[in-house]
Every structure is written in structure tokens, then in C-alpha cells.
Amino acid sequence: MAAPGDKYPEHEETHQEESLAISATLDAIGFNAEIIKLTRTSIPQSIEIFSIIKGVETVGIETRLIGSAGEGLLTLTLNSGTTSDIDYIKILLDYEVHEDNDTCVEQDHFQFWIESCETNAGYVKLRIANDKTLRQLESSFVEYDAERNIHYLTNAAVIMSSEQNITSDMQCAVDKMRDTFIMMDHIVCGPSCSSVYRENFKPDTFGIDKIDVVISIPSPKWPSVAEEWIKRKRNYGWPSRDFISEHEKQGCYVVPVGCKECDRTHLDWRLSFVLVEQALVWDFNSTQLQCFGLLKHLKKFVFEKEIGDIISSYILKTIVFWVIEESPPKLWVPHRLLTAVQVCLDRLIECVQDNCCPNYFVRACNLLTNRYSTTEKPIVLRACYFVRKDTVRLLTQTQLFNNALECYRFHRSTIESAMNILITNSGRLFLCITEVMKLNHVVILQKYHPVKNL
Ligand SMILES: [Zn+2]
């Protein structure tokens, strides 16, 4: 593969101004590293649903917020007038999985040995390690292999943990969360603009479709199948050596999901690096976050309509990880935002052409296996080319930018008063200048891609 840097100059000249405009628009609605950092720390604590879920949890379970909400990316979903799931992982702290040759094992814990799935490197089977563990488990979760005299933990455990719809006792929690978000709006845009956003919120569930909870068992040691992630040479220092060694120490998890290929898929558990992935997203700069956000946006508004869920959010996140790792930092600046999006789309097209998108941690695990048939492949490719060719138009036609422009119209009437504050209150000088500059970029965007009469 050519050095990624070779690909950039051809895009740059045509998209710099539009990149800046879109980046500033995202800034204006609070989709940048600074604000996302704020939502990451303030929102999970204030999501009352979280404490309800935590409230019913028993000793020995740790609950963590994952998915878009955990990554802090709900801002974008909510601003584009769509809905999102809230995802949690429940970590069974008394359970552990280990590879066969591990020696130091916590005596108090329920233990399983990992056996790799023969057909997919991203999956393992869990062999029950001792009688104590076997006695603890409900027999419906255990399968006995008489030939080898081995007991396995089936992934039927997924049944007790899957989708939980929002119940009435969670409603008041949702209301409280809405207040938090409206408060966030004030921080981002000032009171004038929050009412614009609020119209697009679904008042009943506040943009939340459903709550997904997945259980998981820790693998205290980093699995050898993902050893390459620790050791591989990185040309641009992302992620950093410190990041890697810190997360190597924390290990990973297995979750009750079967691969699609083998004949004993009910025994499979998927290796999950979800908390490392979350930490990687937290490590993104603003342009990287915005690039990821725009790709997710394209998925929701274009890919899903054309090809359903074939190109999943997880595939897009994986592509972004690979591209950030393999591209120079000079790509990740606001005036190259659209270039970065297109580099990612080019990478996606390459993957679909080759039928291969390696998992970011386990290279041998191909995320595109069994995702589409040979007859679907040309349709998937056509959708990718369509998005690649028309990226800017597709992005600016969506509700997100309508909202941003409406926000501008709203602001324009208050710019005069902002100017007054600018003159009378030197403390707010910098804030006002930034606001006015952002709005100027929105005006540039409107010039290129008129969306509404302003
Ligand atoms: Zn399998």
C-alpha cells in the first residue's frame, strides 16, 4: 500500500474552505474535543438510568457506559434530530477467562480456559476450568462434550442480558437527563439557541431508542491473538507507547456473541476490546472526532437507506482507527476534515473490494466475513462510491446542517446584542469573537451549499 501521505494533496486545494466551514459548524453545535470531553465527564454521572441500572446490580458486577454515549458522541445524534441507543456493559468481576498456559490465577474466582474458535480468530470457546465453577453455573448454560469430558459455558447467557426497553420507572430519569442536555446546550450555544434544538427532540424518550446491556467476563491478561496490536511498528506514534502498555495491563473481555461461520456458534464468545476502543476515541483530537462523527452521520443518512446495516458503526470506527494510526498528524487539522473523511471512505472502498476489513486488535479477524453476499457486493460498492463522490452535498443536506443554519439565523438576530456585550464586557470578549467567527464559517457553508432561505 502506498504511504497514506501520498494521497492527500489532490483533495486539499478543493476542500479547504468547505472543511473549515463544516468543522466550524460542528464546533458551533458543540461537536469538538473540548465540549465532548465535558459531556463525557458530566453526562454519564447525571444519566439517572445509569444509577437505576447500577441500583439493581448485585455485588460483583461493574457497569460501564459504552457505545456513542460512552464515547461522548450523543451530541451529534441529538442535533441531527435522530435517536440513539444507550449501551452498557456489565462486567462479571467474580469470573475470569485465561489462556491455557497461564499460571497465576485468582483462587476465589470462577474460571474458564479459552479455546480459539477454529474458523474466526476473534472468537473463543470457554472451557469450564474446575468443579467449583461448574457447580456455580445453571445447567442450561453448560454443554457437556462427552467425547473429551469437557464442559463449556454456552453463550445462552445473552438471553438474560439483551435489550431492555425503557420502562415507566425510567421515565423520570429520562426527564432529568433532558434537563442536563438542555443545560449543556446553554454552555455550547447560549440560551437563545437551545430552543431551536429542543424542537427536534422527541420529548417522550429524548432521542433514546432503547437500552442495550451486554454482560462480559474479564480476561485479565491481554490475549495472545491480539499480541500484534501491542508489538506492531507505528509510524506516527498513535496510539502512544504509554497508552498501549497501560491498556495491555488491563486485558480485555469476552461477550456472549457467536461467530457466523462455525458449527458450534452457540459456544462462541467474542473477544471484546470495547473499553480500549472507548479510550482510543477519548484520545482523538477535534478533527478526528469530527471525521468519525461525519462518517457515522453518512452511515445513518445514506448507507442505512441504501444498504441497511451492512456498513456498521463498528466497521467505520475500525477504519478510522486504522487510518489515524497509518496517517501523518498533518491530516488531522480542521482545513483537511473533508480530506480525512474521504481518505476513510477510500479505505472503506478498498476493504469492500478486497472483502477484508481486519479487526483493529485481531488482524486475522475479518469484519466483512459473511456481511454481504456476492450479489450484494456491487450494491455495497455502488453505495460507497456514491458517498465518496458526493460527500459534501450529502453531509450538508442532512438535518444536522439544517439545524446548524437555523441556529445561525437565530443567532444573527442576537449578534447585535453580542456586539454590545463585546463592547461593554471585556471579560466575554474572547467568547464573543469566537462565536462570531464560527458564524462566519456557517455563512461560508451556506454560500456553497444553500440549504434554506436565511
Ligand atoms: Zn465460531
Tab-separated table of C-alpha atoms and ligand atoms in Angstrom:
chain	number	residue	atom	x	y	z
A	1	MET	CA	0.000	0.000	0.000
A	2	ALA	CA	1.258	3.498	-0.841
A	3	ALA	CA	2.219	5.734	2.047
A	4	PRO	CA	-1.056	7.373	3.093
A	5	GLY	CA	0.533	10.817	2.862
A	6	ASP	CA	0.808	10.464	-0.915
A	7	LYS	CA	-2.924	10.570	-1.327
A	8	TYR	CA	-3.734	13.892	0.309
A	9	PRO	CA	-2.561	16.781	-1.906
A	10	GLU	CA	-5.111	16.110	-4.663
A	11	HIS	CA	-8.047	16.732	-2.277
A	12	GLU	CA	-6.648	19.590	-0.290
A	13	GLU	CA	-6.997	22.560	-2.566
A	14	THR	CA	-10.637	21.963	-3.425
A	15	HIS	CA	-11.920	21.287	0.052
A	16	GLN	CA	-10.029	23.503	2.455
A	17	GLU	CA	-12.628	26.221	2.786
A	18	GLU	CA	-15.529	23.777	2.928
A	19	SER	CA	-13.656	21.721	5.512
A	20	LEU	CA	-13.223	24.787	7.683
A	21	ALA	CA	-16.875	25.668	7.272
A	22	ILE	CA	-18.107	22.214	8.231
A	23	SER	CA	-15.652	21.965	11.093
A	24	ALA	CA	-16.821	25.336	12.406
A	25	THR	CA	-20.440	24.264	12.081
A	26	LEU	CA	-19.698	21.186	14.170
A	27	ASP	CA	-17.871	23.417	16.639
A	28	ALA	CA	-20.911	25.678	16.790
A	29	ILE	CA	-23.168	22.793	17.840
A	30	GLY	CA	-20.645	21.616	20.405
A	31	PHE	CA	-19.146	18.738	18.468
A	32	ASN	CA	-15.490	19.247	19.261
A	33	ALA	CA	-12.982	17.672	21.615
A	34	GLU	CA	-13.425	20.283	24.326
A	35	ILE	CA	-17.213	20.008	24.613
A	36	ILE	CA	-17.223	16.249	24.096
A	37	LYS	CA	-14.799	15.937	26.981
A	38	LEU	CA	-17.305	17.864	29.082
A	39	THR	CA	-20.194	15.583	28.118
A	40	ARG	CA	-18.095	12.506	28.827
A	41	THR	CA	-17.463	13.517	32.388
A	42	SER	CA	-20.746	15.204	33.246
A	43	ILE	CA	-23.366	13.216	31.380
A	44	PRO	CA	-22.722	9.623	32.481
A	45	GLN	CA	-22.903	10.692	36.110
A	46	SER	CA	-26.128	12.536	35.554
A	47	ILE	CA	-27.793	9.848	33.491
A	48	GLU	CA	-30.172	8.590	36.110
A	49	ILE	CA	-30.820	5.493	34.015
A	50	PHE	CA	-27.270	4.604	34.809
A	51	SER	CA	-27.870	4.703	38.525
A	52	ILE	CA	-31.113	2.733	38.140
A	53	ILE	CA	-29.201	0.057	36.279
A	54	LYS	CA	-26.429	0.249	38.837
A	55	GLY	CA	-29.024	0.164	41.608
A	56	VAL	CA	-30.343	-3.248	40.644
A	57	GLU	CA	-26.928	-4.712	40.151
A	58	THR	CA	-25.663	-7.289	42.565
A	59	VAL	CA	-22.277	-7.449	44.232
A	60	GLY	CA	-19.529	-8.471	41.864
A	61	ILE	CA	-20.834	-6.629	38.818
A	62	GLU	CA	-19.403	-3.410	37.463
A	63	THR	CA	-21.492	-1.431	34.976
A	64	ARG	CA	-19.859	0.818	32.384
A	65	LEU	CA	-21.426	3.129	29.840
A	66	ILE	CA	-20.223	2.225	26.327
A	67	GLY	CA	-21.293	2.990	22.727
A	68	SER	CA	-21.965	6.530	21.463
A	69	ALA	CA	-22.981	7.765	24.901
A	70	GLY	CA	-19.813	6.369	26.471
A	71	GLU	CA	-17.718	7.898	23.734
A	72	GLY	CA	-19.445	11.244	24.283
A	73	LEU	CA	-20.831	11.364	20.752
A	74	LEU	CA	-24.527	11.746	21.587
A	75	THR	CA	-24.311	15.486	20.836
A	76	LEU	CA	-24.207	14.806	17.116
A	77	THR	CA	-27.103	12.347	17.141
A	78	LEU	CA	-29.285	14.669	19.150
A	79	ASN	CA	-28.509	17.667	16.984
A	80	SER	CA	-29.415	15.803	13.831
A	81	GLY	CA	-32.889	15.037	15.173
A	82	THR	CA	-32.365	11.286	15.280
A	83	THR	CA	-32.322	8.731	18.036
A	84	SER	CA	-29.683	6.522	19.538
A	85	ASP	CA	-29.307	3.516	21.797
A	86	ILE	CA	-27.713	3.712	25.202
A	87	ASP	CA	-25.310	0.819	25.667
A	88	TYR	CA	-23.944	-0.631	28.865
A	89	ILE	CA	-21.505	-3.399	29.602
A	90	LYS	CA	-21.888	-5.363	32.823
A	91	ILE	CA	-18.581	-6.853	33.902
A	92	LEU	CA	-18.812	-10.048	35.976
A	93	LEU	CA	-15.996	-9.373	38.423
A	94	ASP	CA	-16.021	-12.850	40.023
A	95	TYR	CA	-15.397	-14.541	36.689
A	96	GLU	CA	-12.181	-14.808	34.708
A	97	VAL	CA	-11.045	-16.310	31.442
A	98	HIS	CA	-7.451	-17.395	30.877
A	99	GLU	CA	-5.323	-18.928	28.210
A	100	ASP	CA	-4.172	-22.489	28.912
A	101	ASN	CA	-0.595	-21.731	29.771
A	102	ASP	CA	-1.405	-19.025	32.321
A	103	THR	CA	-0.041	-19.857	35.728
A	104	CYS	CA	-1.128	-17.223	38.198
A	105	VAL	CA	-4.863	-17.481	38.621
A	106	GLU	CA	-7.054	-15.866	41.269
A	107	GLN	CA	-8.259	-18.725	43.531
A	108	ASP	CA	-11.557	-17.110	44.547
A	109	HIS	CA	-12.759	-16.587	41.013
A	110	PHE	CA	-14.861	-18.707	38.712
A	111	GLN	CA	-12.590	-19.692	35.878
A	112	PHE	CA	-12.648	-20.695	32.257
A	113	TRP	CA	-9.964	-21.650	29.793
A	114	ILE	CA	-10.024	-20.024	26.384
A	115	GLU	CA	-10.145	-22.228	23.271
A	116	SER	CA	-9.924	-20.352	19.973
A	117	CYS	CA	-12.796	-20.792	17.543
A	118	GLU	CA	-11.377	-22.748	14.586
A	119	THR	CA	-12.973	-20.526	11.955
A	120	ASN	CA	-12.731	-16.986	13.344
A	121	ALA	CA	-9.777	-15.626	15.325
A	122	GLY	CA	-11.946	-13.009	17.039
A	123	TYR	CA	-13.968	-15.644	18.920
A	124	VAL	CA	-13.244	-18.164	21.676
A	125	LYS	CA	-14.980	-21.035	23.446
A	126	LEU	CA	-14.956	-21.114	27.250
A	127	ARG	CA	-13.991	-24.410	28.833
A	128	ILE	CA	-15.041	-24.614	32.477
A	129	ALA	CA	-11.817	-24.818	34.467
A	130	ASN	CA	-12.847	-26.512	37.725
A	131	ASP	CA	-15.672	-28.131	39.698
A	132	LYS	CA	-16.277	-25.053	41.783
A	133	THR	CA	-17.070	-23.081	38.622
A	134	LEU	CA	-19.234	-25.876	37.229
A	135	ARG	CA	-21.326	-26.015	40.434
A	136	GLN	CA	-21.954	-22.260	40.300
A	137	LEU	CA	-23.482	-22.319	36.824
A	138	GLU	CA	-27.059	-23.002	35.863
A	139	SER	CA	-27.109	-26.266	33.927
A	140	SER	CA	-28.901	-24.634	30.998
A	141	PHE	CA	-25.760	-22.564	30.367
A	142	VAL	CA	-23.466	-25.596	30.318
A	143	GLU	CA	-22.792	-28.001	27.457
A	144	TYR	CA	-21.002	-31.279	28.053
A	145	ASP	CA	-18.643	-32.690	25.441
A	146	ALA	CA	-18.709	-36.389	26.423
A	147	GLU	CA	-16.026	-37.410	23.964
A	148	ARG	CA	-13.456	-35.085	25.526
A	149	ASN	CA	-15.026	-34.953	29.007
A	150	ILE	CA	-15.168	-31.167	28.894
A	151	HIS	CA	-17.826	-28.667	29.989
A	152	TYR	CA	-18.341	-25.451	28.051
A	153	LEU	CA	-20.161	-22.264	29.009
A	154	THR	CA	-22.674	-21.569	26.224
A	155	ASN	CA	-23.449	-18.038	25.114
A	156	ALA	CA	-27.099	-18.561	26.100
A	157	ALA	CA	-26.237	-16.120	28.863
A	158	VAL	CA	-27.026	-13.474	26.271
A	159	ILE	CA	-30.725	-14.211	26.759
A	160	MET	CA	-30.757	-12.864	30.272
A	161	SER	CA	-28.988	-9.687	29.269
A	162	SER	CA	-30.266	-8.428	25.930
A	163	GLU	CA	-32.400	-5.419	25.073
A	164	GLN	CA	-34.252	-3.726	27.861
A	165	ASN	CA	-36.913	-1.323	26.715
A	166	ILE	CA	-37.381	1.919	28.561
A	167	THR	CA	-39.878	1.225	31.326
A	168	SER	CA	-42.140	3.715	33.051
A	169	ASP	CA	-39.936	3.906	36.134
A	170	MET	CA	-37.107	5.052	33.891
A	171	GLN	CA	-39.204	7.906	32.504
A	172	CYS	CA	-38.413	10.403	35.240
A	173	ALA	CA	-34.752	9.518	34.829
A	174	VAL	CA	-35.032	10.399	31.141
A	175	ASP	CA	-36.634	13.718	32.090
A	176	LYS	CA	-33.740	14.537	34.364
A	177	MET	CA	-31.312	13.673	31.616
A	178	ARG	CA	-33.095	16.027	29.264
A	179	ASP	CA	-32.530	18.840	31.729
A	180	THR	CA	-28.838	18.031	31.734
A	181	PHE	CA	-28.671	18.187	27.963
A	182	ILE	CA	-30.528	21.471	27.834
A	183	MET	CA	-28.021	22.757	30.335
A	184	MET	CA	-25.269	21.532	28.012
A	185	ASP	CA	-26.889	23.475	25.191
A	186	HIS	CA	-26.599	26.634	27.196
A	187	ILE	CA	-22.932	26.003	27.702
A	188	VAL	CA	-22.439	25.442	23.982
A	189	CYS	CA	-24.651	27.982	22.279
A	190	GLY	CA	-26.205	30.213	24.861
A	191	PRO	CA	-29.872	30.194	25.810
A	192	SER	CA	-31.092	31.651	22.526
A	193	CYS	CA	-30.199	28.630	20.535
A	194	SER	CA	-31.293	25.803	22.776
A	195	SER	CA	-34.944	26.338	21.891
A	196	VAL	CA	-34.089	25.703	18.245
A	197	TYR	CA	-32.635	22.362	19.132
A	198	ARG	CA	-35.353	21.431	21.514
A	199	GLU	CA	-37.986	21.390	18.763
A	200	ASN	CA	-36.230	18.463	17.182
A	201	PHE	CA	-36.017	16.434	20.342
A	202	LYS	CA	-38.542	13.718	20.841
A	203	PRO	CA	-39.928	14.756	24.190
A	204	ASP	CA	-41.047	11.251	25.159
A	205	THR	CA	-37.748	9.412	25.098
A	206	PHE	CA	-35.352	12.266	24.464
A	207	GLY	CA	-33.714	10.671	21.471
A	208	ILE	CA	-33.127	7.344	23.139
A	209	ASP	CA	-34.451	4.308	21.332
A	210	LYS	CA	-33.606	1.580	23.745
A	211	ILE	CA	-31.120	0.496	26.321
A	212	ASP	CA	-28.796	-2.370	25.453
A	213	VAL	CA	-26.979	-4.225	28.173
A	214	VAL	CA	-24.349	-6.845	27.457
A	215	ILE	CA	-22.661	-8.993	30.070
A	216	SER	CA	-18.944	-9.701	29.903
A	217	ILE	CA	-16.247	-11.747	31.580
A	218	PRO	CA	-12.801	-10.202	32.056
A	219	SER	CA	-9.669	-11.643	30.539
A	220	PRO	CA	-7.115	-10.122	32.943
A	221	LYS	CA	-4.288	-10.828	30.527
A	222	TRP	CA	-4.046	-9.378	27.031
A	223	PRO	CA	-4.873	-12.300	24.693
A	224	SER	CA	-2.020	-13.674	22.589
A	225	VAL	CA	-4.175	-13.500	19.452
A	226	ALA	CA	-4.017	-9.687	19.847
A	227	GLU	CA	-0.296	-9.601	20.646
A	228	GLU	CA	0.403	-7.982	17.286
A	229	TRP	CA	-1.526	-4.868	18.390
A	230	ILE	CA	0.951	-4.410	21.243
A	231	LYS	CA	4.036	-5.011	19.149
A	232	ARG	CA	3.418	-3.667	15.676
A	233	LYS	CA	5.505	-0.781	14.399
A	234	ARG	CA	3.664	2.528	14.270
A	235	ASN	CA	5.000	5.264	12.021
A	236	TYR	CA	3.175	8.201	13.575
A	237	GLY	CA	3.143	7.326	17.290
A	238	TRP	CA	-0.618	6.782	17.619
A	239	PRO	CA	-1.641	5.329	19.940
A	240	SER	CA	1.298	6.207	22.175
A	241	ARG	CA	3.557	3.591	23.831
A	242	ASP	CA	2.156	4.652	27.232
A	243	PHE	CA	-1.407	4.181	26.047
A	244	ILE	CA	-0.600	0.729	24.715
A	245	SER	CA	1.197	-0.538	27.795
A	246	GLU	CA	-1.484	0.845	30.108
A	247	HIS	CA	-4.228	-0.986	28.227
A	248	GLU	CA	-2.224	-4.161	27.790
A	249	LYS	CA	-2.177	-4.355	31.588
A	250	GLN	CA	-5.982	-4.082	31.760
A	251	GLY	CA	-6.623	-7.027	29.425
A	252	CYS	CA	-9.900	-7.419	27.562
A	253	TYR	CA	-13.336	-9.064	27.880
A	254	VAL	CA	-15.377	-11.827	26.314
A	255	VAL	CA	-19.039	-11.235	25.478
A	256	PRO	CA	-21.695	-13.863	24.630
A	257	VAL	CA	-21.854	-13.487	20.850
A	258	GLY	CA	-21.245	-16.311	18.374
A	259	CYS	CA	-19.314	-16.108	15.115
A	260	LYS	CA	-21.331	-16.652	11.954
A	261	GLU	CA	-19.094	-19.339	10.486
A	262	CYS	CA	-18.550	-22.381	12.696
A	263	ASP	CA	-20.933	-25.247	13.533
A	264	ARG	CA	-20.803	-24.632	17.295
A	265	THR	CA	-21.625	-20.941	17.227
A	266	HIS	CA	-23.726	-21.265	20.427
A	267	LEU	CA	-20.475	-21.935	22.320
A	268	ASP	CA	-18.658	-18.877	20.945
A	269	TRP	CA	-17.792	-15.799	22.954
A	270	ARG	CA	-16.417	-12.742	21.145
A	271	LEU	CA	-13.223	-11.077	22.319
A	272	SER	CA	-14.186	-7.506	23.182
A	273	PHE	CA	-11.820	-4.563	23.418
A	274	VAL	CA	-14.650	-2.123	23.994
A	275	LEU	CA	-13.014	-0.173	26.819
A	276	VAL	CA	-9.752	0.232	24.884
A	277	GLU	CA	-11.790	1.419	21.903
A	278	GLN	CA	-13.524	3.936	24.121
A	279	ALA	CA	-10.175	5.161	25.421
A	280	LEU	CA	-8.905	5.470	21.842
A	281	VAL	CA	-11.907	7.630	20.892
A	282	TRP	CA	-11.255	9.739	24.009
A	283	ASP	CA	-7.749	10.203	22.678
A	284	PHE	CA	-8.999	11.668	19.344
A	285	ASN	CA	-8.397	15.330	18.600
A	286	SER	CA	-11.299	17.509	17.384
A	287	THR	CA	-10.746	16.764	13.691
A	288	GLN	CA	-10.543	13.029	14.333
A	289	LEU	CA	-13.758	13.155	16.376
A	290	GLN	CA	-15.491	15.231	13.723
A	291	CYS	CA	-14.325	12.872	10.973
A	292	PHE	CA	-15.700	9.883	12.899
A	293	GLY	CA	-18.909	11.779	13.612
A	294	LEU	CA	-19.391	12.674	9.934
A	295	LEU	CA	-18.838	9.062	8.881
A	296	LYS	CA	-21.444	7.914	11.402
A	297	HIS	CA	-23.703	10.616	10.054
A	298	LEU	CA	-23.231	9.354	6.478
A	299	LYS	CA	-23.999	5.847	7.705
A	300	LYS	CA	-27.251	6.939	9.277
A	301	PHE	CA	-28.464	9.142	6.450
A	302	VAL	CA	-27.070	7.419	3.360
A	303	PHE	CA	-25.681	3.922	3.916
A	304	GLU	CA	-28.613	2.746	6.044
A	305	LYS	CA	-31.113	3.890	3.411
A	306	GLU	CA	-29.203	2.234	0.571
A	307	ILE	CA	-27.829	-0.968	2.122
A	308	GLY	CA	-29.232	-1.327	5.643
A	309	ASP	CA	-26.702	-2.147	8.331
A	310	ILE	CA	-24.062	-3.789	6.113
A	311	ILE	CA	-21.602	-0.977	6.870
A	312	SER	CA	-21.882	-0.910	10.657
A	313	SER	CA	-20.702	1.799	13.033
A	314	TYR	CA	-18.146	-0.699	14.284
A	315	ILE	CA	-16.667	-1.105	10.792
A	316	LEU	CA	-16.451	2.688	10.424
A	317	LYS	CA	-14.790	3.048	13.824
A	318	THR	CA	-12.272	0.353	12.868
A	319	ILE	CA	-11.499	2.159	9.594
A	320	VAL	CA	-10.940	5.423	11.495
A	321	PHE	CA	-8.559	3.645	13.915
A	322	TRP	CA	-6.535	2.206	11.026
A	323	VAL	CA	-6.419	5.487	9.125
A	324	ILE	CA	-5.359	7.522	12.186
A	325	GLU	CA	-2.645	5.000	13.039
A	326	GLU	CA	-1.311	4.976	9.472
A	327	SER	CA	-1.549	8.653	8.538
A	328	PRO	CA	0.620	11.648	9.458
A	329	PRO	CA	-0.713	14.102	12.068
A	330	LYS	CA	-0.877	16.823	9.375
A	331	LEU	CA	-4.047	15.170	8.042
A	332	TRP	CA	-5.896	15.797	11.300
A	333	VAL	CA	-6.375	19.558	11.152
A	334	PRO	CA	-9.675	21.399	10.564
A	335	HIS	CA	-8.943	22.505	6.978
A	336	ARG	CA	-8.381	18.868	5.987
A	337	LEU	CA	-11.527	17.481	7.660
A	338	LEU	CA	-13.198	16.527	4.371
A	339	THR	CA	-9.932	15.082	3.062
A	340	ALA	CA	-9.787	12.888	6.162
A	341	VAL	CA	-13.392	11.752	5.647
A	342	GLN	CA	-12.568	10.881	2.044
A	343	VAL	CA	-9.362	9.053	2.993
A	344	CYS	CA	-11.513	6.930	5.326
A	345	LEU	CA	-14.093	6.338	2.593
A	346	ASP	CA	-11.301	5.339	0.192
A	347	ARG	CA	-10.084	2.872	2.797
A	348	LEU	CA	-13.619	1.512	3.191
A	349	ILE	CA	-13.908	1.044	-0.587
A	350	GLU	CA	-10.563	-0.769	-0.614
A	351	CYS	CA	-11.807	-3.086	2.162
A	352	VAL	CA	-15.054	-3.909	0.361
A	353	GLN	CA	-13.190	-4.518	-2.912
A	354	ASP	CA	-10.867	-6.962	-1.093
A	355	ASN	CA	-13.704	-8.362	1.082
A	356	CYS	CA	-11.405	-7.734	4.020
A	357	CYS	CA	-11.518	-5.272	6.906
A	358	PRO	CA	-9.175	-6.525	9.644
A	359	ASN	CA	-10.272	-6.046	13.239
A	360	TYR	CA	-8.103	-3.289	14.748
A	361	PHE	CA	-6.858	-5.576	17.546
A	362	VAL	CA	-7.019	-9.024	15.953
A	363	ARG	CA	-5.847	-8.664	12.375
A	364	ALA	CA	-6.819	-12.238	11.461
A	365	CYS	CA	-10.436	-11.469	12.327
A	366	ASN	CA	-12.095	-10.100	9.194
A	367	LEU	CA	-15.078	-7.871	9.942
A	368	LEU	CA	-16.506	-8.306	6.436
A	369	THR	CA	-16.817	-12.113	6.600
A	370	ASN	CA	-20.436	-13.040	5.817
A	371	ARG	CA	-21.589	-9.408	5.919
A	372	TYR	CA	-22.840	-9.379	2.322
A	373	SER	CA	-23.386	-11.896	-0.486
A	374	THR	CA	-21.595	-11.822	-3.857
A	375	THR	CA	-24.751	-10.375	-5.411
A	376	GLU	CA	-24.918	-7.664	-2.727
A	377	LYS	CA	-21.266	-6.659	-3.101
A	378	PRO	CA	-21.738	-4.453	-6.221
A	379	ILE	CA	-24.615	-2.690	-4.441
A	380	VAL	CA	-22.441	-2.072	-1.380
A	381	LEU	CA	-19.636	-0.740	-3.587
A	382	ARG	CA	-22.023	1.490	-5.510
A	383	ALA	CA	-23.258	2.994	-2.219
A	384	CYS	CA	-19.634	3.626	-1.151
A	385	TYR	CA	-18.753	5.316	-4.465
A	386	PHE	CA	-21.905	7.412	-4.264
A	387	VAL	CA	-20.990	8.659	-0.776
A	388	ARG	CA	-17.353	9.183	-1.767
A	389	LYS	CA	-18.235	11.233	-4.845
A	390	ASP	CA	-20.885	13.409	-3.241
A	391	THR	CA	-19.629	13.636	0.339
A	392	VAL	CA	-20.056	17.367	0.847
A	393	ARG	CA	-23.518	17.624	-0.694
A	394	LEU	CA	-24.761	14.578	1.223
A	395	LEU	CA	-23.424	15.910	4.503
A	396	THR	CA	-24.864	19.383	4.140
A	397	GLN	CA	-28.300	18.160	3.111
A	398	THR	CA	-28.968	16.420	6.393
A	399	GLN	CA	-30.893	17.685	9.389
A	400	LEU	CA	-27.657	18.347	11.241
A	401	PHE	CA	-26.731	21.222	8.956
A	402	ASN	CA	-30.282	22.443	8.677
A	403	ASN	CA	-30.218	22.751	12.431
A	404	ALA	CA	-26.879	24.489	12.404
A	405	LEU	CA	-28.102	27.000	9.856
A	406	GLU	CA	-31.304	27.569	11.766
A	407	CYS	CA	-29.110	28.133	14.739
A	408	TYR	CA	-27.264	30.741	12.708
A	409	ARG	CA	-30.476	32.504	11.716
A	410	PHE	CA	-31.433	32.547	15.353
A	411	HIS	CA	-28.048	33.906	16.288
A	412	ARG	CA	-27.995	36.571	13.606
A	413	SER	CA	-30.729	38.466	15.414
A	414	THR	CA	-28.666	38.332	18.573
A	415	ILE	CA	-25.330	39.231	17.023
A	416	GLU	CA	-26.017	42.886	17.658
A	417	SER	CA	-26.511	42.298	21.349
A	418	ALA	CA	-23.431	40.105	21.312
A	419	MET	CA	-21.569	43.061	19.864
A	420	ASN	CA	-22.879	45.202	22.712
A	421	ILE	CA	-21.612	42.701	25.231
A	422	LEU	CA	-18.351	42.689	23.336
A	423	ILE	CA	-18.042	46.399	23.897
A	424	THR	CA	-19.356	46.571	27.452
A	425	ASN	CA	-17.994	43.405	28.951
A	426	SER	CA	-14.347	42.796	28.265
A	427	GLY	CA	-14.481	39.511	30.184
A	428	ARG	CA	-16.617	37.998	27.460
A	429	LEU	CA	-14.599	39.499	24.626
A	430	PHE	CA	-12.855	36.337	23.567
A	431	LEU	CA	-16.007	34.205	23.735
A	432	CYS	CA	-17.933	36.606	21.535
A	433	ILE	CA	-15.206	36.846	18.934
A	434	THR	CA	-15.082	33.053	18.730
A	435	GLU	CA	-18.854	32.893	18.332
A	436	VAL	CA	-18.850	35.465	15.547
A	437	MET	CA	-16.006	33.674	13.780
A	438	LYS	CA	-17.874	30.374	13.929
A	439	LEU	CA	-20.959	32.014	12.468
A	440	ASN	CA	-18.902	33.431	9.635
A	441	HIS	CA	-17.890	29.911	8.719
A	442	VAL	CA	-21.515	28.837	8.770
A	443	VAL	CA	-22.197	31.673	6.324
A	444	ILE	CA	-19.456	30.331	4.050
A	445	LEU	CA	-21.052	26.903	4.183
A	446	GLN	CA	-24.402	28.399	3.287
A	447	LYS	CA	-22.763	30.124	0.307
A	448	TYR	CA	-21.502	26.800	-1.048
A	449	HIS	CA	-24.493	24.675	-0.228
A	450	PRO	CA	-27.635	26.707	0.270
A	451	VAL	CA	-29.986	24.716	2.462
A	452	LYS	CA	-32.676	27.151	3.488
A	453	ASN	CA	-33.541	30.787	2.924
A	454	LEU	CA	-31.730	32.601	5.630
B	1	ZN	ZN	-17.116	-19.898	15.839
